[in-house]
Coordinates of C-alpha atoms (C1' of nucleotides) in Angstrom, one line a residue:
Chain A
M1 CA 101.0 174.2 116.4
S2 CA 97.9 174.6 118.5
T3 CA 95.2 171.9 118.8
V4 CA 93.1 171.3 115.8
R5 CA 89.5 171.9 116.7
T6 CA 86.7 171.4 114.1
R7 CA 83.0 171.5 114.5
F8 CA 79.8 170.6 112.8
A9 CA 76.7 172.6 113.6
P10 CA 73.5 171.0 112.6
S11 CA 70.0 172.4 113.0
P12 CA 67.7 170.1 114.8
T13 CA 65.5 169.3 111.8
G14 CA 64.6 165.7 112.6
Y15 CA 66.7 164.1 110.0
M16 CA 70.4 163.9 108.8
H17 CA 71.1 164.9 105.3
I18 CA 73.7 162.6 103.6
G19 CA 75.5 165.6 102.2
G20 CA 75.7 167.2 105.7
M21 CA 77.0 163.9 107.0
R22 CA 79.8 164.0 104.5
T23 CA 80.7 167.5 105.7
A24 CA 80.6 166.3 109.3
L25 CA 82.7 163.3 108.3
F26 CA 85.4 165.5 106.8
N27 CA 85.4 167.6 110.0
W28 CA 85.7 164.5 112.1
L29 CA 88.5 163.1 109.9
W30 CA 90.6 166.3 110.0
A31 CA 90.2 166.5 113.8
R32 CA 91.0 162.8 114.3
H33 CA 93.9 162.8 111.8
N34 CA 95.5 165.6 113.8
G35 CA 94.7 164.2 117.2
G36 CA 92.4 167.2 117.7
K37 CA 88.9 167.7 118.9
F38 CA 85.6 167.4 117.0
I39 CA 82.7 169.4 118.4
L40 CA 79.0 169.2 117.8
R41 CA 77.1 172.5 118.3
I42 CA 73.4 172.7 117.9
D43 CA 72.0 175.5 115.8
D44 CA 68.7 175.8 117.5
T45 CA 68.2 179.6 117.3
D46 CA 64.5 180.6 117.0
R47 CA 63.2 177.1 116.7
E48 CA 59.9 176.4 118.3
R49 CA 59.8 172.7 117.9
N50 CA 60.9 170.1 120.3
V51 CA 64.7 170.2 120.0
E52 CA 65.3 167.0 121.8
E53 CA 63.0 165.1 119.5
A54 CA 64.4 166.7 116.4
L55 CA 68.0 166.2 117.5
G56 CA 67.6 162.5 118.1
P57 CA 67.9 161.2 114.5
I58 CA 70.9 163.4 114.0
L59 CA 72.8 162.1 116.9
N60 CA 71.7 158.6 116.0
A61 CA 73.2 159.0 112.5
F62 CA 76.6 159.9 114.1
R63 CA 76.4 157.0 116.5
W64 CA 75.4 154.6 113.8
L65 CA 78.4 155.6 111.7
G66 CA 80.7 155.6 114.7
L67 CA 81.6 159.2 114.5
D68 CA 82.1 160.3 118.1
W69 CA 82.3 163.9 119.3
D70 CA 84.4 165.3 122.1
E71 CA 82.2 168.2 123.0
G72 CA 78.6 168.8 122.5
P73 CA 75.2 167.4 123.5
E74 CA 75.3 164.6 126.0
V75 CA 79.0 165.0 126.6
G76 CA 79.4 168.6 127.5
G77 CA 82.8 170.3 127.4
D78 CA 84.7 173.3 128.5
F79 CA 83.4 175.7 125.8
G80 CA 79.7 175.3 126.3
P81 CA 76.9 175.7 126.2
Y82 CA 76.6 173.8 123.0
F83 CA 73.1 174.9 122.1
Q84 CA 73.0 178.3 120.4
S85 CA 69.7 179.0 122.1
E86 CA 71.6 179.1 125.4
R87 CA 74.3 181.4 124.2
N88 CA 72.4 184.6 123.9
D89 CA 74.5 186.5 126.5
L90 CA 77.6 186.0 124.4
Y91 CA 75.9 187.4 121.3
T92 CA 74.5 190.4 123.2
E93 CA 77.8 191.2 124.7
A94 CA 79.5 191.2 121.4
I95 CA 76.9 193.4 119.9
E96 CA 77.3 195.9 122.7
K97 CA 81.0 196.0 122.1
L98 CA 80.6 196.6 118.4
L99 CA 78.0 199.3 119.0
A100 CA 80.2 201.0 121.6
E101 CA 83.1 201.0 119.2
G102 CA 81.1 202.3 116.3
K103 CA 81.6 199.2 114.3
A104 CA 77.9 198.4 114.2
Y105 CA 74.9 200.6 114.2
R106 CA 71.2 200.7 114.8
C107 CA 69.3 200.7 111.5
Y108 CA 65.8 202.2 111.6
E109 CA 65.2 201.7 107.9
K110 CA 61.8 200.3 107.2
P111 CA 61.6 197.1 105.1
E112 CA 59.5 198.9 102.4
V113 CA 62.2 201.6 102.0
I114 CA 64.9 198.9 101.6
K115 CA 62.9 197.1 99.1
A116 CA 62.4 200.3 97.1
D117 CA 66.1 201.0 97.2
R118 CA 66.8 197.6 95.9
E119 CA 64.3 197.9 93.1
Q120 CA 65.8 201.2 92.1
A121 CA 69.2 199.7 92.0
D122 CA 67.9 196.9 89.8
K123 CA 66.3 199.3 87.5
E124 CA 69.5 201.2 87.1
K125 CA 71.3 197.9 86.7
R126 CA 73.8 198.6 89.4
P127 CA 74.5 196.3 92.4
Y128 CA 72.4 197.1 95.4
I129 CA 74.3 198.5 98.5
N130 CA 72.3 199.6 101.5
I131 CA 72.0 203.4 102.0
R132 CA 73.1 204.3 105.5
R133 CA 70.4 206.7 106.3
S134 CA 70.3 205.8 110.0
L135 CA 73.9 206.9 110.3
E136 CA 72.9 210.4 109.4
L137 CA 70.3 210.6 112.1
S138 CA 70.8 213.1 114.9
E139 CA 70.3 212.1 118.5
E140 CA 67.0 214.0 118.6
E141 CA 65.8 212.2 115.6
I142 CA 66.7 208.8 117.0
K143 CA 64.9 209.7 120.2
A144 CA 61.9 210.7 118.3
L145 CA 61.9 207.5 116.4
E146 CA 62.3 205.4 119.6
D147 CA 59.5 207.3 121.3
A148 CA 57.3 206.6 118.3
G149 CA 58.0 203.0 118.9
A150 CA 60.1 202.5 115.8
N151 CA 61.9 199.2 115.3
H152 CA 65.5 198.7 114.5
V153 CA 68.0 196.0 113.6
I154 CA 71.7 196.1 114.1
R155 CA 73.9 196.2 111.2
L156 CA 77.7 195.7 110.9
L157 CA 79.4 198.7 109.4
V158 CA 81.3 197.4 106.4
P159 CA 84.6 199.2 105.7
R160 CA 83.8 199.8 102.1
D161 CA 87.3 200.7 101.0
Q162 CA 88.7 197.3 101.9
K163 CA 89.2 194.0 100.4
I164 CA 88.6 190.7 102.1
E165 CA 91.0 187.9 101.3
I166 CA 91.1 184.4 102.6
N167 CA 93.5 181.5 101.9
D168 CA 91.1 178.6 101.7
S169 CA 92.7 175.2 102.3
V170 CA 90.7 173.7 99.4
R171 CA 90.2 176.7 97.1
G172 CA 93.3 178.7 97.7
H173 CA 93.2 182.5 97.5
V174 CA 89.7 184.0 97.3
E175 CA 88.9 187.7 97.6
W176 CA 86.0 190.0 97.7
D177 CA 85.6 193.7 97.3
C178 CA 83.9 195.3 100.3
S179 CA 82.4 198.1 98.3
L180 CA 80.0 195.5 97.0
I181 CA 78.9 194.2 100.4
T182 CA 75.7 195.4 102.0
D183 CA 76.0 196.1 105.7
P184 CA 74.7 192.8 107.0
V185 CA 72.0 192.6 109.7
I186 CA 73.6 190.9 112.7
M187 CA 70.8 191.2 115.1
R188 CA 67.1 191.1 114.5
T189 CA 64.5 193.5 115.8
N190 CA 63.6 190.9 118.5
G191 CA 67.2 190.8 119.7
T192 CA 68.2 187.5 118.3
P193 CA 71.4 187.2 116.3
L194 CA 71.7 186.1 112.7
Y195 CA 73.6 183.1 111.6
N196 CA 76.6 184.9 110.1
F197 CA 77.1 186.7 113.4
A198 CA 76.4 183.9 115.9
T199 CA 78.5 181.4 114.1
V200 CA 81.5 183.7 114.3
I201 CA 81.0 184.3 118.0
D202 CA 80.6 180.6 118.6
D203 CA 83.6 179.5 116.5
A204 CA 85.8 182.1 118.1
Q205 CA 84.7 181.3 121.6
M206 CA 85.0 177.6 121.0
Q207 CA 88.5 178.1 119.5
I208 CA 87.6 176.4 116.3
S209 CA 90.8 176.2 114.3
H210 CA 89.4 175.0 111.0
V211 CA 86.0 175.8 109.6
I212 CA 85.4 173.0 107.2
R213 CA 82.0 173.4 105.5
A214 CA 80.3 173.0 102.2
E215 CA 81.0 175.4 99.3
E216 CA 77.6 177.0 99.5
H217 CA 78.9 178.9 102.5
L218 CA 81.7 180.4 100.5
S219 CA 79.6 183.5 99.8
N220 CA 78.9 184.0 103.5
T221 CA 82.6 184.0 104.3
P222 CA 83.5 187.7 103.6
V223 CA 80.7 188.8 106.0
Q224 CA 82.0 186.4 108.6
V225 CA 85.6 187.6 108.2
L226 CA 84.4 191.1 108.7
V227 CA 82.8 190.1 112.0
Y228 CA 86.1 188.4 113.0
Q229 CA 87.9 191.6 112.2
A230 CA 85.5 193.9 113.9
L231 CA 85.7 191.9 117.1
G232 CA 89.4 191.5 116.9
Y233 CA 89.3 187.7 116.8
D234 CA 91.8 185.5 115.1
Q235 CA 90.5 184.0 111.9
P236 CA 90.2 180.3 111.7
I237 CA 91.4 178.5 108.6
F238 CA 88.6 178.0 106.1
A239 CA 88.2 175.0 104.0
H240 CA 85.2 175.0 101.6
I241 CA 84.6 171.5 100.4
P242 CA 82.4 170.8 97.5
Y243 CA 78.8 170.0 98.2
V244 CA 77.3 166.6 97.4
A245 CA 75.4 166.6 94.2
A246 CA 72.5 164.5 93.0
P247 CA 73.5 161.4 91.1
G248 CA 74.9 162.2 87.7
S249 CA 74.5 166.0 88.1
K250 CA 76.3 169.0 89.5
E251 CA 73.2 170.2 91.4
K252 CA 73.2 170.2 95.1
L253 CA 71.4 167.2 96.6
S254 CA 68.3 168.5 98.1
K255 CA 65.5 166.9 100.1
R256 CA 63.1 169.1 98.2
K257 CA 63.7 167.4 94.9
L258 CA 62.7 163.9 95.8
D259 CA 60.1 163.6 93.1
K260 CA 62.7 164.4 90.5
Y261 CA 65.1 161.9 92.0
K262 CA 62.6 159.1 91.8
K263 CA 62.9 159.4 88.0
N264 CA 66.6 159.6 88.0
P265 CA 67.8 156.3 86.5
K266 CA 70.7 156.0 89.0
F267 CA 68.7 156.9 92.0
K268 CA 65.6 155.0 91.1
K269 CA 66.7 151.7 92.4
M270 CA 67.1 153.1 95.9
F271 CA 63.6 154.3 96.0
E272 CA 62.3 151.0 94.6
K273 CA 64.2 149.1 97.3
A274 CA 62.5 151.3 99.9
E275 CA 59.1 150.6 98.5
Q276 CA 59.8 147.0 98.6
V277 CA 61.4 146.7 102.1
F278 CA 59.8 149.4 104.3
P279 CA 56.2 148.3 104.2
L280 CA 57.3 144.8 105.2
I281 CA 59.1 146.0 108.3
G282 CA 56.4 148.5 109.4
L283 CA 58.2 151.6 108.1
D284 CA 55.8 152.4 105.4
G285 CA 55.4 156.1 104.7
V286 CA 57.8 157.1 107.5
E287 CA 59.2 160.5 106.7
G288 CA 63.0 161.0 106.2
L289 CA 63.5 157.5 105.0
D290 CA 64.6 158.5 101.5
P291 CA 68.1 158.2 100.0
V292 CA 68.9 161.8 100.7
M293 CA 68.9 161.0 104.4
V294 CA 71.3 158.9 106.4
E295 CA 68.6 157.0 108.1
Y296 CA 67.6 155.4 104.8
Y297 CA 70.9 153.6 104.6
E298 CA 70.7 152.4 108.2
K299 CA 67.1 151.2 107.9
I300 CA 67.6 149.5 104.6
G301 CA 70.5 147.5 105.8
Y302 CA 73.7 149.2 104.7
L303 CA 76.9 148.8 106.7
P304 CA 78.4 151.9 108.3
V305 CA 81.8 151.1 106.9
A306 CA 80.3 151.0 103.4
V307 CA 78.5 154.3 103.7
L308 CA 81.6 155.9 105.2
N309 CA 83.8 154.5 102.5
S310 CA 81.5 155.9 99.9
L311 CA 81.2 159.3 101.5
S312 CA 85.0 159.5 102.0
R313 CA 85.5 159.0 98.3
L314 CA 83.1 161.8 97.4
G315 CA 85.4 164.7 96.9
W316 CA 88.5 163.1 98.3
S317 CA 91.0 160.5 97.3
L318 CA 93.9 158.8 98.9
D319 CA 95.9 158.2 95.8
D320 CA 95.5 157.0 92.2
K321 CA 94.2 153.6 93.0
T322 CA 93.0 153.0 96.5
E323 CA 89.2 152.6 96.7
I324 CA 88.4 150.3 99.5
M325 CA 89.1 151.9 102.8
S326 CA 88.1 151.5 106.4
L327 CA 87.4 154.6 108.5
E328 CA 90.7 154.0 110.2
T329 CA 92.6 154.0 106.9
V330 CA 90.8 157.2 105.8
K331 CA 91.5 158.8 109.1
E332 CA 95.2 158.1 108.9
N333 CA 95.5 159.5 105.4
F334 CA 93.0 162.3 105.3
T335 CA 94.4 165.7 104.4
L336 CA 92.6 168.8 103.2
D337 CA 94.9 169.3 100.3
R338 CA 93.6 166.2 98.7
V339 CA 90.0 167.4 98.7
V340 CA 88.7 167.9 95.2
K341 CA 87.3 171.3 94.2
N342 CA 84.3 170.3 92.1
P343 CA 81.0 169.0 93.3
A344 CA 80.7 165.2 93.4
G345 CA 77.5 163.4 92.5
L346 CA 76.4 160.7 94.9
D347 CA 76.9 157.4 93.1
P348 CA 74.4 154.8 94.2
D349 CA 76.1 152.1 92.1
K350 CA 79.5 152.7 93.7
L351 CA 78.1 152.8 97.2
F352 CA 76.4 149.5 96.4
S353 CA 79.7 148.0 95.3
F354 CA 81.4 149.2 98.5
Q355 CA 78.6 147.7 100.4
S356 CA 79.0 144.4 98.5
H357 CA 82.7 144.4 99.3
W358 CA 82.3 145.0 103.0
M359 CA 79.4 142.7 103.4
N360 CA 81.6 139.9 102.1
E361 CA 84.1 140.6 104.8
L362 CA 81.5 139.9 107.5
S363 CA 81.4 136.7 109.4
P364 CA 78.3 134.5 109.1
E365 CA 77.4 135.4 112.7
A366 CA 77.6 139.1 112.0
K367 CA 75.4 138.6 108.9
L368 CA 72.9 136.8 110.9
E369 CA 72.8 139.4 113.6
G370 CA 72.3 142.1 110.9
C371 CA 69.6 140.1 109.1
L372 CA 67.6 138.9 112.0
P373 CA 65.9 142.1 112.9
Y374 CA 64.4 142.3 109.5
L375 CA 62.7 138.9 109.8
V376 CA 61.6 139.8 113.3
K377 CA 60.1 143.1 112.3
A378 CA 58.4 141.5 109.3
R379 CA 57.0 138.9 111.7
I380 CA 58.5 136.1 109.6
V381 CA 60.1 134.5 112.6
G382 CA 59.2 134.7 116.3
D383 CA 60.4 137.3 118.7
P384 CA 62.7 135.9 120.1
I385 CA 63.5 133.6 117.3
S386 CA 63.1 129.9 118.1
D387 CA 66.1 127.6 118.0
Q388 CA 64.7 125.7 115.1
Q389 CA 64.2 128.9 113.1
K390 CA 67.6 130.2 114.0
D391 CA 69.1 127.0 112.8
L392 CA 67.3 127.3 109.5
L393 CA 68.4 131.0 109.2
E394 CA 72.0 130.0 109.7
K395 CA 71.7 127.5 106.9
I396 CA 70.0 130.0 104.6
I397 CA 72.6 132.6 105.2
E398 CA 75.3 130.1 104.5
A399 CA 73.6 129.0 101.3
L400 CA 73.0 132.6 100.2
G401 CA 76.7 133.3 100.5
D402 CA 77.6 136.6 98.9
R403 CA 74.1 137.0 97.5
I404 CA 73.2 139.1 100.5
K405 CA 74.2 142.6 99.8
L406 CA 72.0 144.5 102.2
F407 CA 70.7 143.1 105.4
S408 CA 67.2 143.6 104.2
D409 CA 67.9 141.2 101.3
I410 CA 67.2 138.4 103.8
L411 CA 63.5 139.3 103.3
D412 CA 63.7 137.8 99.8
S413 CA 64.3 134.4 101.5
R414 CA 61.2 134.6 103.7
L415 CA 59.7 131.8 101.6
F416 CA 61.9 129.3 103.4
F417 CA 60.0 130.1 106.6
Q418 CA 56.6 130.1 105.0
D419 CA 54.2 127.4 103.9
D420 CA 52.8 129.2 100.9
I421 CA 54.9 130.7 98.2
T422 CA 54.2 133.2 95.5
Y423 CA 55.4 132.5 92.1
D424 CA 57.2 135.0 89.9
E425 CA 54.9 134.6 86.9
K426 CA 57.4 135.7 84.4
A427 CA 60.0 133.2 85.6
F428 CA 57.4 130.5 85.9
K429 CA 56.5 130.8 82.3
K430 CA 60.1 131.0 81.2
R431 CA 61.5 128.1 83.2
V432 CA 58.6 125.8 84.1
A433 CA 55.7 126.2 81.8
K434 CA 57.6 125.4 78.7
N435 CA 57.9 122.5 76.3
G436 CA 59.1 119.2 77.8
V437 CA 59.8 120.6 81.2
P438 CA 56.6 119.5 83.0
E439 CA 57.1 116.0 81.8
L440 CA 60.7 116.0 83.0
L441 CA 59.6 117.4 86.4
K442 CA 57.0 114.7 86.8
E443 CA 59.5 112.0 86.2
F444 CA 62.2 113.6 88.3
H445 CA 59.6 114.0 91.1
N446 CA 59.3 110.2 91.3
K447 CA 63.0 109.9 91.4
L448 CA 63.3 112.4 94.3
A449 CA 60.5 110.7 96.2
S450 CA 62.6 107.6 96.5
L451 CA 65.7 109.4 97.4
E452 CA 66.9 108.7 100.9
D453 CA 69.8 111.1 101.4
W454 CA 68.4 114.6 101.0
T455 CA 71.8 116.4 100.7
V456 CA 73.3 118.8 98.3
E457 CA 75.8 116.2 97.0
K458 CA 73.3 113.5 96.6
L459 CA 70.7 115.8 94.9
E460 CA 73.3 117.1 92.5
E461 CA 74.5 113.6 91.6
E462 CA 70.9 112.5 91.1
L463 CA 69.9 115.4 88.9
K464 CA 73.0 115.1 86.7
Q465 CA 72.6 111.4 86.2
F466 CA 68.9 111.8 85.4
S467 CA 69.6 114.5 82.9
E468 CA 72.2 112.4 81.2
E469 CA 69.8 109.4 81.0
K470 CA 67.1 111.6 79.4
E471 CA 69.7 113.3 77.2
K472 CA 68.5 116.7 78.5
S473 CA 70.5 119.7 79.6
P474 CA 70.7 119.8 83.4
G475 CA 70.0 123.5 83.2
L476 CA 66.4 122.7 82.4
L477 CA 65.8 121.0 85.7
I478 CA 68.0 123.3 87.6
H479 CA 66.1 126.4 86.7
S480 CA 62.6 124.9 86.8
L481 CA 63.2 123.3 90.2
R482 CA 64.3 126.6 91.7
V483 CA 61.2 128.4 90.4
C484 CA 58.9 125.5 91.5
T485 CA 60.2 125.2 95.0
T486 CA 60.9 128.9 95.8
G487 CA 58.8 130.7 93.3
Q488 CA 61.8 132.9 92.4
P489 CA 64.4 132.8 89.6
V490 CA 67.1 133.9 91.9
G491 CA 68.3 132.6 95.3
P492 CA 70.7 130.1 96.6
G493 CA 72.0 127.3 94.4
V494 CA 69.2 124.9 93.5
Y495 CA 70.5 122.0 95.5
D496 CA 70.7 124.3 98.5
C497 CA 67.2 125.4 97.9
L498 CA 65.9 121.9 97.8
V499 CA 67.7 121.1 101.1
L500 CA 66.4 124.2 102.7
V501 CA 62.8 123.6 101.6
G502 CA 63.0 120.0 102.7
K503 CA 62.0 116.8 100.9
E504 CA 58.4 116.9 101.8
K505 CA 57.7 120.4 100.7
T506 CA 59.8 120.1 97.6
L507 CA 57.7 117.2 96.4
E508 CA 54.6 119.1 97.3
R509 CA 55.6 122.2 95.5
I510 CA 56.6 120.3 92.3
D511 CA 53.1 118.8 92.4
S512 CA 51.3 122.0 92.8
S513 CA 53.4 123.6 90.1
L514 CA 52.4 120.9 87.7
L515 CA 48.8 121.5 88.7
R516 CA 49.2 125.1 88.0
I517 CA 50.3 124.4 84.5
E518 CA 47.4 122.0 83.8
S519 CA 44.8 124.4 85.1
A520 CA 46.2 127.2 83.1
Chain B
rG1 C1' 71.3 189.9 86.7
rG2 C1' 75.6 191.0 90.6
rC3 C1' 79.3 188.4 93.3
rC4 C1' 82.0 183.9 93.9
rC5 C1' 83.4 178.9 92.7
rC6 C1' 84.3 175.0 89.3
rA7 C1' 85.7 172.3 84.4
rU8 C1' 90.0 164.9 82.8
rC9 C1' 86.2 158.5 80.5
rG10 C1' 78.7 157.8 81.5
rU11 C1' 80.0 158.3 87.1
rC12 C1' 83.8 158.9 91.2
rU13 C1' 88.7 160.2 90.6
rA14 C1' 94.8 160.1 89.7
rG15 C1' 97.8 163.5 87.2
rU16 C1' 97.7 170.3 87.7
rC17 C1' 100.7 173.8 92.8
rA18 C1' 107.1 172.1 91.5
rG19 C1' 105.5 171.6 82.4
rG20 C1' 108.6 166.2 79.8
rC21 C1' 108.1 159.7 83.4
rC22 C1' 100.7 160.8 80.3
rU23 C1' 100.2 157.6 72.7
rA24 C1' 96.4 160.2 80.3
rG25 C1' 96.3 155.6 85.4
rG26 C1' 92.5 153.3 88.8
rA27 C1' 87.5 152.2 90.5
rC28 C1' 82.2 151.8 89.6
rA29 C1' 78.6 151.2 85.8
rC30 C1' 78.0 149.3 80.8
rC31 C1' 79.4 145.6 76.9
rG32 C1' 82.0 140.9 75.6
rG33 C1' 84.2 136.2 77.2
rA34 C1' 85.8 132.2 80.8
rC35 C1' 84.1 129.4 85.2
rU36 C1' 79.6 127.2 87.6
rU37 C1' 76.0 122.6 82.1
rU38 C1' 72.3 127.3 87.6
rC39 C1' 70.6 133.5 89.2
rG40 C1' 74.8 135.3 92.0
rC41 C1' 80.2 135.4 92.9
rU42 C1' 85.0 135.3 90.8
rC43 C1' 88.4 135.9 86.8
rC44 C1' 89.9 137.9 82.1
rG45 C1' 89.0 141.5 78.1
rA46 C1' 86.9 145.7 75.4
rU47 C1' 84.7 150.6 74.8
rA48 C1' 85.4 155.3 76.9
rA49 C1' 87.9 161.6 78.8
rC50 C1' 92.0 166.4 79.1
rG51 C1' 85.0 171.9 76.8
rG52 C1' 86.8 175.6 72.7
rG53 C1' 90.2 179.3 71.1
rG54 C1' 94.6 182.0 71.6
rG55 C1' 99.3 182.6 73.8
rU56 C1' 104.2 181.2 76.7
rU57 C1' 107.7 177.0 75.8
rC58 C1' 112.1 172.8 72.4
rG59 C1' 107.8 170.6 74.9
rA60 C1' 101.2 172.1 77.9
rA61 C1' 96.0 167.9 80.8
rU62 C1' 99.6 170.8 83.7
rC63 C1' 101.4 178.0 83.3
rC64 C1' 98.7 182.9 81.3
rC65 C1' 94.4 185.2 78.7
rC66 C1' 89.7 185.1 76.4
rC67 C1' 85.2 182.4 75.4
rU68 C1' 81.8 178.7 76.5
rG69 C1' 79.5 175.6 79.8
rG70 C1' 78.0 174.1 84.7
rG71 C1' 77.1 175.3 89.8
rG72 C1' 76.6 178.1 94.4
rU73 C1' 74.8 182.4 96.6
rC74 C1' 72.4 187.0 96.8
rA75 C1' 66.8 187.2 103.8
rC76 C1' 65.3 190.6 110.2
rC77 C1' 67.0 181.3 107.1
rA78 C1' 70.8 178.2 108.7

RNA sequence: GGCCCCAUCGUCUAGUCAGGCCUAGGACACCGGACUUUCGCUCCGAUAACGGGGGUUCGAAUCCCCCUGGGGUCACCA
């Protein structure tokens, strides 16, 4: 069998859609699984904007996830150019050929006429098929039109008596009746090709063996197959994978529905996390940093392996039980026949649980490396970080253990680096400002003041002993102390908290907490 | 509306092509419990699905038909 060659052809839009990323991933997986090639081709036809700038985030997303490409921007290849805007000769050549063979024709129909035809068809409740008036034109009439400066487009002449069939690797046999297909425009008045035409020329010339793309392209397929046939090209194998849907729905995930997603109970948390984290690290209001885009996950501190794991399981499964998979595992086992047919909703909860798993696999050093940039960007530590701060950070990360799910979670521990803390009022009321607790704290404060060994073991021993003497539940002090010294109801174990805060500040903060209650 | 696709727990899915091994398995979420006299973690447990109707068959989640529902797409966008 010949080499497997797959491609992903993004438009340089300035961001990378998570659903598009999943499509790219499946292409990458299939190529890699077969020892084939994965190609990146840039769909930059009629785009005015700065392509380089708009392409950056897309290539970054690939790099971040570790999906490499064998041919395309930056790496070149034997089938270039890899930017559609530079491939115009190829398209023109193909058009000339079709025209010469009578498989395509110049259509002089005015848009108004076409619109009227369509309305007429609607009115009569029959499907609209274009009327081939231009085919009836005599040479003189055409010349007259040309002389009068009439515009034309090029349409493919659809053989209306045929059927188009494909054997889709995911969907199986699908067919269309050509008598229902309007002659598609393949070249605009201005001489630029249309997607359905250009993509076929490109795929054929680049010898793409498998066209793996989202299901929304299924309805484009018959037109493309017609182009393959007209040009005498071999058809690739098509695989229409389901699109990625919004959480808990069957609707295609779309960047245009962000406002709706913010109210989606499953999606909500992700937006909230963004609101909490991004302002702290100077990314407030930056566009494209929402959970529809890959960049969000990078910037908020997800692990590539977790995102990849999650994306792989969206519309594909290895077997009846395997959930946790590295890219390597997925690559080894990925086949098209195990791709599911129905659309899969992105599941933030499940992604989070994958993240949680992979984060726990990380060494303390790797965690530190991932967390550090957040503290630096939020100006909580110096740049570069001082040895003393780094030492403290190491201890914090150790104490936090598996409480760190996202790298940005480290920001919740910023109080250990700061002199002033903010109290979670609700927690303060619940755990500190309640009957008996202030008195208990006051006494325990004295006890702590005389404590020489400020260690986790010693503190635990002391607290338990004290509670026993007072015949109180240790939980009372445990909870109140955490809130007093960190301001938060969650965080490392209390004894760790006390050690991290240090004796001096611990005593200080107990004092000021007691003052807070009195003055309230 | 035309064309096309899809249909198993709340969600992601296994099982469907080769009908019995399925009183439908796993994971996430949720709920309960154990541990830690601590938020978290971990561990146990519970709840929870074959959209409906007809066939075919000894036997149907699985094959066929119809219905219903959901979705995609209908550009001189990609």
